[in-house]
CSV table of C-alpha atoms and ligand atoms in Angstrom, one decimal:
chain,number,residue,atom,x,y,z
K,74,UNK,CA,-32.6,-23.5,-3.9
K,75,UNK,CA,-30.8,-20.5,-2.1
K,76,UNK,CA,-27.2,-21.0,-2.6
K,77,UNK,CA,-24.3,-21.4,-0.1
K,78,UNK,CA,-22.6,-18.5,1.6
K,79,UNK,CA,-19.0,-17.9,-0.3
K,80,UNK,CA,-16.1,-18.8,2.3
K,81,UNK,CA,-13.4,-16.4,1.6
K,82,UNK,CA,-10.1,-16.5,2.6
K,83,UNK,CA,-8.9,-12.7,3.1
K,84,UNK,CA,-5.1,-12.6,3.4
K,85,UNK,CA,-3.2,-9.6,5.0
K,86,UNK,CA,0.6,-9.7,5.8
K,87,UNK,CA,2.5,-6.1,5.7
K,88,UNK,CA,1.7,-2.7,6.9
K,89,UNK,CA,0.3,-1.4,3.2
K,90,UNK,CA,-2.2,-4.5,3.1
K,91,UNK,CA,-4.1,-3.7,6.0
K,92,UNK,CA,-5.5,-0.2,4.3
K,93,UNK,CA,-7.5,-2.2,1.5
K,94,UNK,CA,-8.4,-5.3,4.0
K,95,UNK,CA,-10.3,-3.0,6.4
K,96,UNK,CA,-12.9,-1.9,3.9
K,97,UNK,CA,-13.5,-4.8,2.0
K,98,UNK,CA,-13.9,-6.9,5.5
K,99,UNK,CA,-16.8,-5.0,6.6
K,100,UNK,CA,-18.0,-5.0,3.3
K,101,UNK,CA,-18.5,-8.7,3.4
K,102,UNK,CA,-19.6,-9.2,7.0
K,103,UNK,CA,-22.2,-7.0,6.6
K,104,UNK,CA,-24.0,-9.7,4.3
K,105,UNK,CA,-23.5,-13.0,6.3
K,106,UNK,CA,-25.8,-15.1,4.7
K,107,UNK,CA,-24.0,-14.2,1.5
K,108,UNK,CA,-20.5,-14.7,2.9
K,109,UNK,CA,-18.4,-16.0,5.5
K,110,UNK,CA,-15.2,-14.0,4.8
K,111,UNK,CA,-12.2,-15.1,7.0
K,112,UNK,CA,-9.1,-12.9,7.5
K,113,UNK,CA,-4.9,-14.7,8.0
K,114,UNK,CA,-2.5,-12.5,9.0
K,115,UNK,CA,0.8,-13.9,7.3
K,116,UNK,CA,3.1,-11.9,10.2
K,117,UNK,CA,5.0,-10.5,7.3
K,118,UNK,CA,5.3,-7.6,9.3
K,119,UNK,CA,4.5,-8.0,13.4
K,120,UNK,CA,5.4,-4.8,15.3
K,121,UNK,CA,3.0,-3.2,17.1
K,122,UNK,CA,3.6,0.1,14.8
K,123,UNK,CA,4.1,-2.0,11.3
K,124,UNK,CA,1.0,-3.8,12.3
K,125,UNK,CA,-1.1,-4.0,15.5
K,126,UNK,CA,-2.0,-0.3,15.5
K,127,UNK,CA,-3.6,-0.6,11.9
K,128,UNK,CA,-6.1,-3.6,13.5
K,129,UNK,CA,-7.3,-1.2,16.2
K,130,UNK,CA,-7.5,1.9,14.4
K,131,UNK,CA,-9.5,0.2,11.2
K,132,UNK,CA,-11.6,-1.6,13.9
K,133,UNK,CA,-10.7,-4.6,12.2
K,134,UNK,CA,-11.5,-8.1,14.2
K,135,UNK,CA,-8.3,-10.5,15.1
K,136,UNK,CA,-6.9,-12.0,12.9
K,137,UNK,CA,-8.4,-16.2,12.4
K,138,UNK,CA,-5.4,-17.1,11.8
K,139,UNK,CA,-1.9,-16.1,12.5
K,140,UNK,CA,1.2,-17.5,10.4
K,141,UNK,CA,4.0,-15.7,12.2
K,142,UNK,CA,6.2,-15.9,9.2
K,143,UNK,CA,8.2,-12.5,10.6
K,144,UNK,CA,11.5,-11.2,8.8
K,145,UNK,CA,13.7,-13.0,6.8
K,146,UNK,CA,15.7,-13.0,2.7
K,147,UNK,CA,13.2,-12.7,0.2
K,148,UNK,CA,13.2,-16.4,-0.8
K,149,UNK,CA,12.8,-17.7,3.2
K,150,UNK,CA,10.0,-15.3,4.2
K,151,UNK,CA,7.7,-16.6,0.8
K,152,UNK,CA,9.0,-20.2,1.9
K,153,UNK,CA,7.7,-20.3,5.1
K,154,UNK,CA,4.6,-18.7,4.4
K,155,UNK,CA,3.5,-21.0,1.4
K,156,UNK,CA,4.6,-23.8,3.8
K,157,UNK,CA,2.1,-22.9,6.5
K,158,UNK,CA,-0.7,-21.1,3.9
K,159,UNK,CA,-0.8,-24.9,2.3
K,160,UNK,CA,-1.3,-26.0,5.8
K,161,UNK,CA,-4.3,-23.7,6.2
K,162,UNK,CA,-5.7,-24.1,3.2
K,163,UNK,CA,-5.4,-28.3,3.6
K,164,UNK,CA,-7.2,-27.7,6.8
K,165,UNK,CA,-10.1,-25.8,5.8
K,166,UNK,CA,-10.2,-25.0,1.8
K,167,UNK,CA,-12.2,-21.9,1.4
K,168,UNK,CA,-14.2,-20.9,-2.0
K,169,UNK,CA,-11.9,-18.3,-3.1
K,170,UNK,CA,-8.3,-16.6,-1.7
K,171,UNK,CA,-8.7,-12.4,-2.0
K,172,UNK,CA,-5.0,-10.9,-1.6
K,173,UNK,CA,-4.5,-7.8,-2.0
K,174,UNK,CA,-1.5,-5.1,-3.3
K,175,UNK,CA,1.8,-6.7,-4.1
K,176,UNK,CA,4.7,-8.0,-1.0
K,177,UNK,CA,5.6,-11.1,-0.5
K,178,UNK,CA,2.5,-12.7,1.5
K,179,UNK,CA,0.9,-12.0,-1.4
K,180,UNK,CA,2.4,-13.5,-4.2
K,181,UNK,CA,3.0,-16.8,-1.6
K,182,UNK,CA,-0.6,-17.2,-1.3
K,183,UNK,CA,-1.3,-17.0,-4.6
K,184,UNK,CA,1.3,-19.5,-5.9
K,185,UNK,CA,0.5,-21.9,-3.0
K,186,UNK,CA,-3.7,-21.6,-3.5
K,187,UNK,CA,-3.2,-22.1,-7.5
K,188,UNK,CA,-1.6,-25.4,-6.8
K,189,UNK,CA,-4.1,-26.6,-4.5
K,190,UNK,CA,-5.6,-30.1,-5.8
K,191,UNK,CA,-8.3,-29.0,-7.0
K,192,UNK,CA,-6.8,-25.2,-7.5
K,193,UNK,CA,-8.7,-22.6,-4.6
K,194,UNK,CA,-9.5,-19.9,-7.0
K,195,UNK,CA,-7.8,-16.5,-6.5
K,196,UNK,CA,-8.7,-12.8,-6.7
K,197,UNK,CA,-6.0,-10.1,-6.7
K,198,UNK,CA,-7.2,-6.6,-5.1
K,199,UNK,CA,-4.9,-4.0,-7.0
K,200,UNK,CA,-4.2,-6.1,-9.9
K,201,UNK,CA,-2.5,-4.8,-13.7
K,202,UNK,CA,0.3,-2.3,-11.6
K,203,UNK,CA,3.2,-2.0,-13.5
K,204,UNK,CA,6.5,-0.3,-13.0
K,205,UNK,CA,8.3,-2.2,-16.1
K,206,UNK,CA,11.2,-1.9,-13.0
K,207,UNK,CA,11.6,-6.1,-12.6
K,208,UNK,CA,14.9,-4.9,-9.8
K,209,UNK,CA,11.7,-4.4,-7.9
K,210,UNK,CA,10.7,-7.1,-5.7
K,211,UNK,CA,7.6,-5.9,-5.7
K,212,UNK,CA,6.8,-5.9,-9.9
K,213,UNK,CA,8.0,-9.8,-9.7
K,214,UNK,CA,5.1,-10.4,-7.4
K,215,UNK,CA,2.8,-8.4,-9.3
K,216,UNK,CA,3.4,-10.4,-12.5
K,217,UNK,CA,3.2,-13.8,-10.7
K,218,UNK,CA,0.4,-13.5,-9.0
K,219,UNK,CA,-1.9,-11.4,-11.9
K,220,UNK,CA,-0.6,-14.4,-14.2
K,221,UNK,CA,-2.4,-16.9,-11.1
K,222,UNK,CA,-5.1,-14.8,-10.3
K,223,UNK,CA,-8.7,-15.4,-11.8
K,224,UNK,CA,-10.2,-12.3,-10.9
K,225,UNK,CA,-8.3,-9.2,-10.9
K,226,UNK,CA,-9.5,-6.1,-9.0
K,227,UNK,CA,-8.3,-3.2,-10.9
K,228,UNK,CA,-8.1,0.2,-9.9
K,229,UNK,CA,-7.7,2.3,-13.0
K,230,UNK,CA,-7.8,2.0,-17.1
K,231,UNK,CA,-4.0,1.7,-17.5
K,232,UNK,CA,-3.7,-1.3,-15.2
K,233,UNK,CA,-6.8,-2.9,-17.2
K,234,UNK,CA,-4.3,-2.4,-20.2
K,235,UNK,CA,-1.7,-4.3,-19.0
K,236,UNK,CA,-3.3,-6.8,-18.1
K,237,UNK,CA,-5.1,-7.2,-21.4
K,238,UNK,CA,-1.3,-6.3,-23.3
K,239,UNK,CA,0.1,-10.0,-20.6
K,240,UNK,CA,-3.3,-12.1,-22.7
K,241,UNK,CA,-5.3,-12.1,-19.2
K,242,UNK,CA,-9.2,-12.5,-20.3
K,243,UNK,CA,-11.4,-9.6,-20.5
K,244,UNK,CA,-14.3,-11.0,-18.2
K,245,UNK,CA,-11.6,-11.9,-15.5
K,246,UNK,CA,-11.0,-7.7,-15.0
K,247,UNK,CA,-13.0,-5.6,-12.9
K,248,UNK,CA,-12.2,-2.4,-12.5
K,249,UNK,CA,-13.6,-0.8,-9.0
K,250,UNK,CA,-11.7,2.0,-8.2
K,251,UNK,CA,-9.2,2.0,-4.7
K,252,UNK,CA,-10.2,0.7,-1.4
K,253,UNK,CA,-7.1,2.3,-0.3
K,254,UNK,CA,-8.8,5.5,-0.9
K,255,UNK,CA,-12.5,3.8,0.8
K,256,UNK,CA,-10.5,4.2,4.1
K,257,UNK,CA,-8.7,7.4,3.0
K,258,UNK,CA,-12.4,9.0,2.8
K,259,UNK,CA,-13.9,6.9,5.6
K,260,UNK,CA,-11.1,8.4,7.9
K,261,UNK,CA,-10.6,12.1,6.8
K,262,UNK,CA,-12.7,13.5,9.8
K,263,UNK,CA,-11.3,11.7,12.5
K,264,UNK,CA,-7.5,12.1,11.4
K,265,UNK,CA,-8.4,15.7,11.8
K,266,UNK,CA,-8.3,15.3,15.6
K,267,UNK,CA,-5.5,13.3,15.4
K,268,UNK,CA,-2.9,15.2,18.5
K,269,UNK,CA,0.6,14.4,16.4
K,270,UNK,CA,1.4,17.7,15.7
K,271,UNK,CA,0.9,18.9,19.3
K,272,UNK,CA,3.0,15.4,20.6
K,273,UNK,CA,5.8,16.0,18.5
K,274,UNK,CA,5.7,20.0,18.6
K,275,UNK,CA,5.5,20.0,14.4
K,276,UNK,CA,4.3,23.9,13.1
K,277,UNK,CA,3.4,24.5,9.7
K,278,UNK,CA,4.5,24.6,6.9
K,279,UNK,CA,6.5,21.7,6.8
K,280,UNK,CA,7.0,19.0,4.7
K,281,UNK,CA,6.7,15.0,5.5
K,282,UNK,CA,9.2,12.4,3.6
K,283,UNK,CA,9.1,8.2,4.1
K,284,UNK,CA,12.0,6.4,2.6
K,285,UNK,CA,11.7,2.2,2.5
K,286,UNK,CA,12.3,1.3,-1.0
K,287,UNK,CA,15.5,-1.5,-1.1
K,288,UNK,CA,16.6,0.8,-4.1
K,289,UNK,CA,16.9,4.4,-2.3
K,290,UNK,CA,17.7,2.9,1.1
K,291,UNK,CA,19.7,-0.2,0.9
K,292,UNK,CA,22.8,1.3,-1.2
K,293,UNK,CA,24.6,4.3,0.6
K,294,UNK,CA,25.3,6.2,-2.5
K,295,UNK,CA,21.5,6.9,-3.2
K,296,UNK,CA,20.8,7.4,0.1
K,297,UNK,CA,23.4,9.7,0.4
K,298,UNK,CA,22.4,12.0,-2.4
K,299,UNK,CA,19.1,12.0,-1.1
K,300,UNK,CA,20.4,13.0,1.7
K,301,UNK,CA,22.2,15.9,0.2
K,302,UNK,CA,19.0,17.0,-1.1
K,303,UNK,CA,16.9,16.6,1.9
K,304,UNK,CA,19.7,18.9,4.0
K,305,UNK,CA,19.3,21.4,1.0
K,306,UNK,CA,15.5,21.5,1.3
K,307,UNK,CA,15.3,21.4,5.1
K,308,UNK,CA,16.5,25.0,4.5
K,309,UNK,CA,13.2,26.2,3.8
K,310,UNK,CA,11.1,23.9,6.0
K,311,UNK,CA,11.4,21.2,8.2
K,312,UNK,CA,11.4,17.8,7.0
K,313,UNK,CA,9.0,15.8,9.3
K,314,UNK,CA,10.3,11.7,8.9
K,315,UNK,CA,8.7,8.7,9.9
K,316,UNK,CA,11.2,6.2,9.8
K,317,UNK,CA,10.2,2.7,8.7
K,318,UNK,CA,11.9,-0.3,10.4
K,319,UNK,CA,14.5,-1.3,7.3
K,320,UNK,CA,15.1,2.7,6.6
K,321,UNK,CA,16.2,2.7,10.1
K,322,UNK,CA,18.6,0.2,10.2
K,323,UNK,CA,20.1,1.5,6.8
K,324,UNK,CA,20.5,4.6,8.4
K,325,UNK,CA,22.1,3.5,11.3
K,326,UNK,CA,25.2,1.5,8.9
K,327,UNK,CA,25.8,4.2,6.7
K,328,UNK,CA,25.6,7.0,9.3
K,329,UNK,CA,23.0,9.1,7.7
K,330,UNK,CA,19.7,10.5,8.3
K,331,UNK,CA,19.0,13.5,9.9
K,332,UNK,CA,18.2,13.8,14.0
K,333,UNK,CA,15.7,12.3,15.9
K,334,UNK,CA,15.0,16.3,17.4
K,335,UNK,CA,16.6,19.6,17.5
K,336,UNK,CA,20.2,18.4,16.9
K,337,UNK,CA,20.4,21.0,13.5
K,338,UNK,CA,19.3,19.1,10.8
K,339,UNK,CA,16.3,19.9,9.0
K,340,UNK,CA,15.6,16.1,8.7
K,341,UNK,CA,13.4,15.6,11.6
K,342,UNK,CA,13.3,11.5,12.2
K,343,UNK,CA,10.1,10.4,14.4
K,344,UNK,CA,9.2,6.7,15.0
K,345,UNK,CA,6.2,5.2,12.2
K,346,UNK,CA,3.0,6.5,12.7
K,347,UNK,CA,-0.6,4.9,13.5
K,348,UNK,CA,-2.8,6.0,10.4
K,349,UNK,CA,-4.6,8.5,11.6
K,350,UNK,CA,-1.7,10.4,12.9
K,351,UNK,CA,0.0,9.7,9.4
K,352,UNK,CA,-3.1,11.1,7.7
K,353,UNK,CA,-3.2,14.2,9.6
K,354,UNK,CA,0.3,15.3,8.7
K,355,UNK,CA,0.1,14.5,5.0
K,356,UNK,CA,-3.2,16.5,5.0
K,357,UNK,CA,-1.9,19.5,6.3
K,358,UNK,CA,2.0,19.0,4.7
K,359,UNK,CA,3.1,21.8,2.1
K,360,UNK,CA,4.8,19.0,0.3
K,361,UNK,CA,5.1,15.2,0.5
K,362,UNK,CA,8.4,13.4,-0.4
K,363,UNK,CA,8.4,10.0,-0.7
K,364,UNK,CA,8.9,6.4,-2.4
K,365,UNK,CA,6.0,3.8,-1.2
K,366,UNK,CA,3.0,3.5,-3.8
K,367,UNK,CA,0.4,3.9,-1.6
K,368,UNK,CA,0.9,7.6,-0.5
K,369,UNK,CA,1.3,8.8,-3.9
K,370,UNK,CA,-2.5,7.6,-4.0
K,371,UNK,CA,-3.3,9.4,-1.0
K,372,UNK,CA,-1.6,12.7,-1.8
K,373,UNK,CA,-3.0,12.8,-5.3
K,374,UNK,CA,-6.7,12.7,-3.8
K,375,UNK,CA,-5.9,15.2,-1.0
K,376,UNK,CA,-4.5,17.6,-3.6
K,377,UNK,CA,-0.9,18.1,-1.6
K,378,UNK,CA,2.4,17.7,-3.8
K,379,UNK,CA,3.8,14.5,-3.9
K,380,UNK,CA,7.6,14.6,-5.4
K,381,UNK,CA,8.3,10.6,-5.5
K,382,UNK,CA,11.8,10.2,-5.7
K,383,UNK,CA,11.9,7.5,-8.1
K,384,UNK,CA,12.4,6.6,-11.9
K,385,UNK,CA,9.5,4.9,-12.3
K,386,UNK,CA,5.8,4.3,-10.8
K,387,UNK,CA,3.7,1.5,-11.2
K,388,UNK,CA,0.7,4.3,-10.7
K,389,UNK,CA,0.7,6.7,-13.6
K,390,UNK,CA,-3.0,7.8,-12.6
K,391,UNK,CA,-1.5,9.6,-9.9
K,392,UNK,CA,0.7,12.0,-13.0
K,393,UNK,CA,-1.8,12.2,-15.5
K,394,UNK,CA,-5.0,13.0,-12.7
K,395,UNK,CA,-3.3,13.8,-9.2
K,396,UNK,CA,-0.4,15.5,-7.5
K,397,UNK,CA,2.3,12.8,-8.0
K,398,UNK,CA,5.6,14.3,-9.7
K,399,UNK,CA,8.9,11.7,-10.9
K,400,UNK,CA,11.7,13.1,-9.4
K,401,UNK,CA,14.3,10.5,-9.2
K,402,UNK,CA,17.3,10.9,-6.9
K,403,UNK,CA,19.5,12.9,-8.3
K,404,UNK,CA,19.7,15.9,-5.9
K,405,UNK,CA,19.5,19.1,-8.1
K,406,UNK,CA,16.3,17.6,-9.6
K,407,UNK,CA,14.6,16.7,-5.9
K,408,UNK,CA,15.4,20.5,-5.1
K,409,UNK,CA,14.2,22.0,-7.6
K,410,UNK,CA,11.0,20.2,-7.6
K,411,UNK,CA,10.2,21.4,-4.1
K,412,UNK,CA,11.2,24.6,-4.4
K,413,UNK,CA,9.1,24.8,-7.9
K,414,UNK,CA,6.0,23.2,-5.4
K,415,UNK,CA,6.6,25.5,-2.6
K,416,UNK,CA,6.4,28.6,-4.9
K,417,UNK,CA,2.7,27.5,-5.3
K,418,UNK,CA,1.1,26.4,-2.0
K,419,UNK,CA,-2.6,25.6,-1.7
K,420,UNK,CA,-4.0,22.4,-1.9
K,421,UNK,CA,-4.8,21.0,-5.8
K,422,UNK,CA,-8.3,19.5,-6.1
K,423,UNK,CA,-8.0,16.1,-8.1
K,424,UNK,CA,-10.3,13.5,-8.6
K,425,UNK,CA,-9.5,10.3,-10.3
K,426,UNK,CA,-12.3,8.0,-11.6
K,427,UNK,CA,-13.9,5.5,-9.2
K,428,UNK,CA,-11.8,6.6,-6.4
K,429,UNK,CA,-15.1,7.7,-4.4
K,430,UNK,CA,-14.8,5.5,-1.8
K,431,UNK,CA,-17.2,2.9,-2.9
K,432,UNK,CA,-14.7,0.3,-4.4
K,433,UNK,CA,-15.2,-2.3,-1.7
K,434,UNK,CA,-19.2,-2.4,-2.7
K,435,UNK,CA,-18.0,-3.0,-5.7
K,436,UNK,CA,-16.2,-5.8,-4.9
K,437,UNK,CA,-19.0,-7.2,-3.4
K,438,UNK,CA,-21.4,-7.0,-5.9
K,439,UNK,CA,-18.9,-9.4,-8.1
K,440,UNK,CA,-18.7,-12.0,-5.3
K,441,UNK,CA,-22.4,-11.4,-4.7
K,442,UNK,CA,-23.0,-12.4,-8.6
K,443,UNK,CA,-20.7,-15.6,-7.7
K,444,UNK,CA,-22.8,-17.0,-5.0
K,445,UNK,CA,-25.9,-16.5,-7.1
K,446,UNK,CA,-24.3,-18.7,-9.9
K,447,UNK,CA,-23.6,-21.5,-6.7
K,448,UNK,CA,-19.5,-21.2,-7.2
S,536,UD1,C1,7.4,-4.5,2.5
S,536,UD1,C2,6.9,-4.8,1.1
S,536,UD1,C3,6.7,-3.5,0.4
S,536,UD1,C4,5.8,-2.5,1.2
S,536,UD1,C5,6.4,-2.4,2.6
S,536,UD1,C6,5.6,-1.4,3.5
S,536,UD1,C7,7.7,-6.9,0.0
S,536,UD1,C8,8.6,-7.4,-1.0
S,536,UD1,N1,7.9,-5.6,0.4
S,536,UD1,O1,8.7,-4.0,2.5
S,536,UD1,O2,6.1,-3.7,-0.8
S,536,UD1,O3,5.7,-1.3,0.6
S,536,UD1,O4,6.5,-3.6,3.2
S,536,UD1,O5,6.2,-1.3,4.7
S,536,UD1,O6,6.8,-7.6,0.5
S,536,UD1,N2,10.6,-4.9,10.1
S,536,UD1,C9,10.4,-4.6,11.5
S,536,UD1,N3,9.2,-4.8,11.9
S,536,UD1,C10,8.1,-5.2,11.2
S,536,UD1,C11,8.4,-5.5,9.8
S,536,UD1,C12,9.6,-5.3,9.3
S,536,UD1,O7,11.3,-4.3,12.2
S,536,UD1,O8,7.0,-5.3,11.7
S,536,UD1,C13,12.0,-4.8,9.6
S,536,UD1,C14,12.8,-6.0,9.5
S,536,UD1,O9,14.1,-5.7,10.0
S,536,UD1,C15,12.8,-6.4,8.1
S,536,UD1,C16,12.7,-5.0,7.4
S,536,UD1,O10,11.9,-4.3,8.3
S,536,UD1,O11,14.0,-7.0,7.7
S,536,UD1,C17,12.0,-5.2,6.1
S,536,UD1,O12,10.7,-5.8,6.2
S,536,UD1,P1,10.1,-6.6,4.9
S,536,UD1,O13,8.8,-7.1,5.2
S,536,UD1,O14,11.1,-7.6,4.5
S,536,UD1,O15,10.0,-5.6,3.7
S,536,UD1,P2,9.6,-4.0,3.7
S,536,UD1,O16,10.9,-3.3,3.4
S,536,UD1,O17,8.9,-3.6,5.0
């Protein structure tokens, strides 16, 4: 007897989380008599440039269900999003829960699914990152919900290790490369049209920064010294900024940050970008400066510098095999480390094992095993 598609509960919440939804998605409609993959949107974030521009862009469908959790402290935003993911899930319990990366809708829906009775299984896209950094709001939910998860999606060896080092079982690991970089490679070309650098008059060379960790933007002093850095850099090429919503309000109280135009700083502030418009600038920047996760990826496999101006990253691949470099923030270091990139320009070639654009098949061909097996 054939058995019965896999309902799957895909859960998206926050701006970085919509990247590795959009492949695996189509992935899984494609085979509907395999599948019935369903996709909640936690509202984590909910502007239309944190979030709605992503859906149209990645052609992905609305969202089944909405939770409209919006902003809030760390402790009420994963409240109220457990307390109407349980509601979902009591409604309709689906065969499996897929979250994906590490914010705070995704280490809710893990912990609320686990406790289900009976438990809905749960599979972690991006599991076995590790910063050793626990200040990081982000590492907690890592931990939590790779010590829930019974599948974990991995995307390169070292995460496999720690995952193995926390006693997680071998056969519960799969490593299938980055679906962040599936819709890196599925988007290259038409990023290329993208008109951003004709709206916003940029010329090369410059080079494109993002700031939104709580660490470098939520205490003056760092922000500050980036700051110092930033100015001193800015001599020898524009710094283009997207500012992201928390960055901007930081800014704003410690008054920092650069100009949003010509007003003499070389800090050039521009409102978030769409992805394709993001894309096209960090293609064609002469150097990337930044703190999120996901463009160290991204730079790494489109050979441009990437100074992250951290002490730690959860994604040593992107040292040992791409174009990622640990700067920190203390300013003489940050400088330094641009000018010593500058001095070679070009783009550096990198490729990093399974990160070919395929990982979502990959995915797919576990859960495809599962349905054979009647689960
Ligand atoms: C979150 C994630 C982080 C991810 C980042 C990408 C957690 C713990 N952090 O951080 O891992 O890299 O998203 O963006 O889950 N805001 C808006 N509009 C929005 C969303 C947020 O204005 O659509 C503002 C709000 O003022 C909010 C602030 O941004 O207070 C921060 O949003 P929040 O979701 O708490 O965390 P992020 O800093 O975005």
């Amino acid at each position: 007897m054939k058995s019965k598609p896999l309902r799957l509960l895909l859960v998206g919440g926050a701006r970085p989380n919509f990247m590795k939804i959009a492949p695996l998605l189509r992935a899984l409609r494609a085979r509907p008599a395999r599948f019935i993959p369903r996709l909640v949107h936690t509202g984590q974030h909910y502007d239309a440039a944190m979030s709605d521009v992503f859906f149209t862009e990645f052609g992905l469908p609305e969202p089944d269900l909405h939770l409209g959790a919006g902003s809030a402290t760390h402790a009420v935003q994963t409240a109220r999003i457990m307390e109407s993911f349980e509601k979902v899930l009591l409604a309709e319990p689906p065969d499996w829960v897929i979250v994906v990366g590490d914010v705070n809708s995704t280490v809710a829906c893990s912990l609320v699914a686990s406790k289900m009775s009976p438990p809905v299984p749960v599979a972690h896209v991006e599991a076995g990152l590790r910063s050793r950094d626990r200040a990081m709001p982000e590492e907690i939910n890592r931990i939590i919900t790779d010590s829930l998860s019974d599948l974990l999606f991995t995307t390169s060896a070292d995460a496999d290790r720690n995952l193995r080092a926390e006693g997680i079982d071998r056969r519960r690991i799969h490593r299938v490369g980055n679906l962040m970089i599936d819709t890196l490679r599925r988007h290259l070309r038409s990023a290329d049209g993208a008109a951003v650098m004709r709206e916003h008059g940029i010329v090369r060379p410059y080079a494109l920064l993002t700031l939104h960790r709580p660490s470098n933007v939520d205490d003056p002093d760092v922000l500050r010294r980036i700051f110092v850095a930033l100015e001193e850099v800015g001599k020898d090429l524009p710094i283009i900024f997207p500012v992201h919503p928390r960055t901007l309000s930081a800014l704003g109280r410690f008054g920092l940050g650069g100009g949003n135009d010509r007003n003499g700083s070389a800090v050039r502030r521009i409102q978030p970008l769409g992805y394709l418009d993001f894309l096209h600038l960090q293609k064609r920047a002469a150097l990337v400066l930044t703190d999120s996760g996901g463009i160290q990826e991204e730079t790494s496999i489109l050979g441009v510098p990437c100074l992250t101006l951290r002490d730690n990253t959860e994604r040593p691949v992107t040292i040992t095999h791409g174009t990622n470099r640990l700067v920190g923030t203390d300013p003489h270091r940050i400088v330094a480390a641009a000018r010593q990139a500058l001095r070679r320009p070009g783009r550096r070639k990198r490729t990093i094992p399974l990160w070919d654009g395929r990982a979502a098949g990959r995915i797919v061909q576990v859960f495809a095993r599962i349905q054979e097996k009647g689960r």
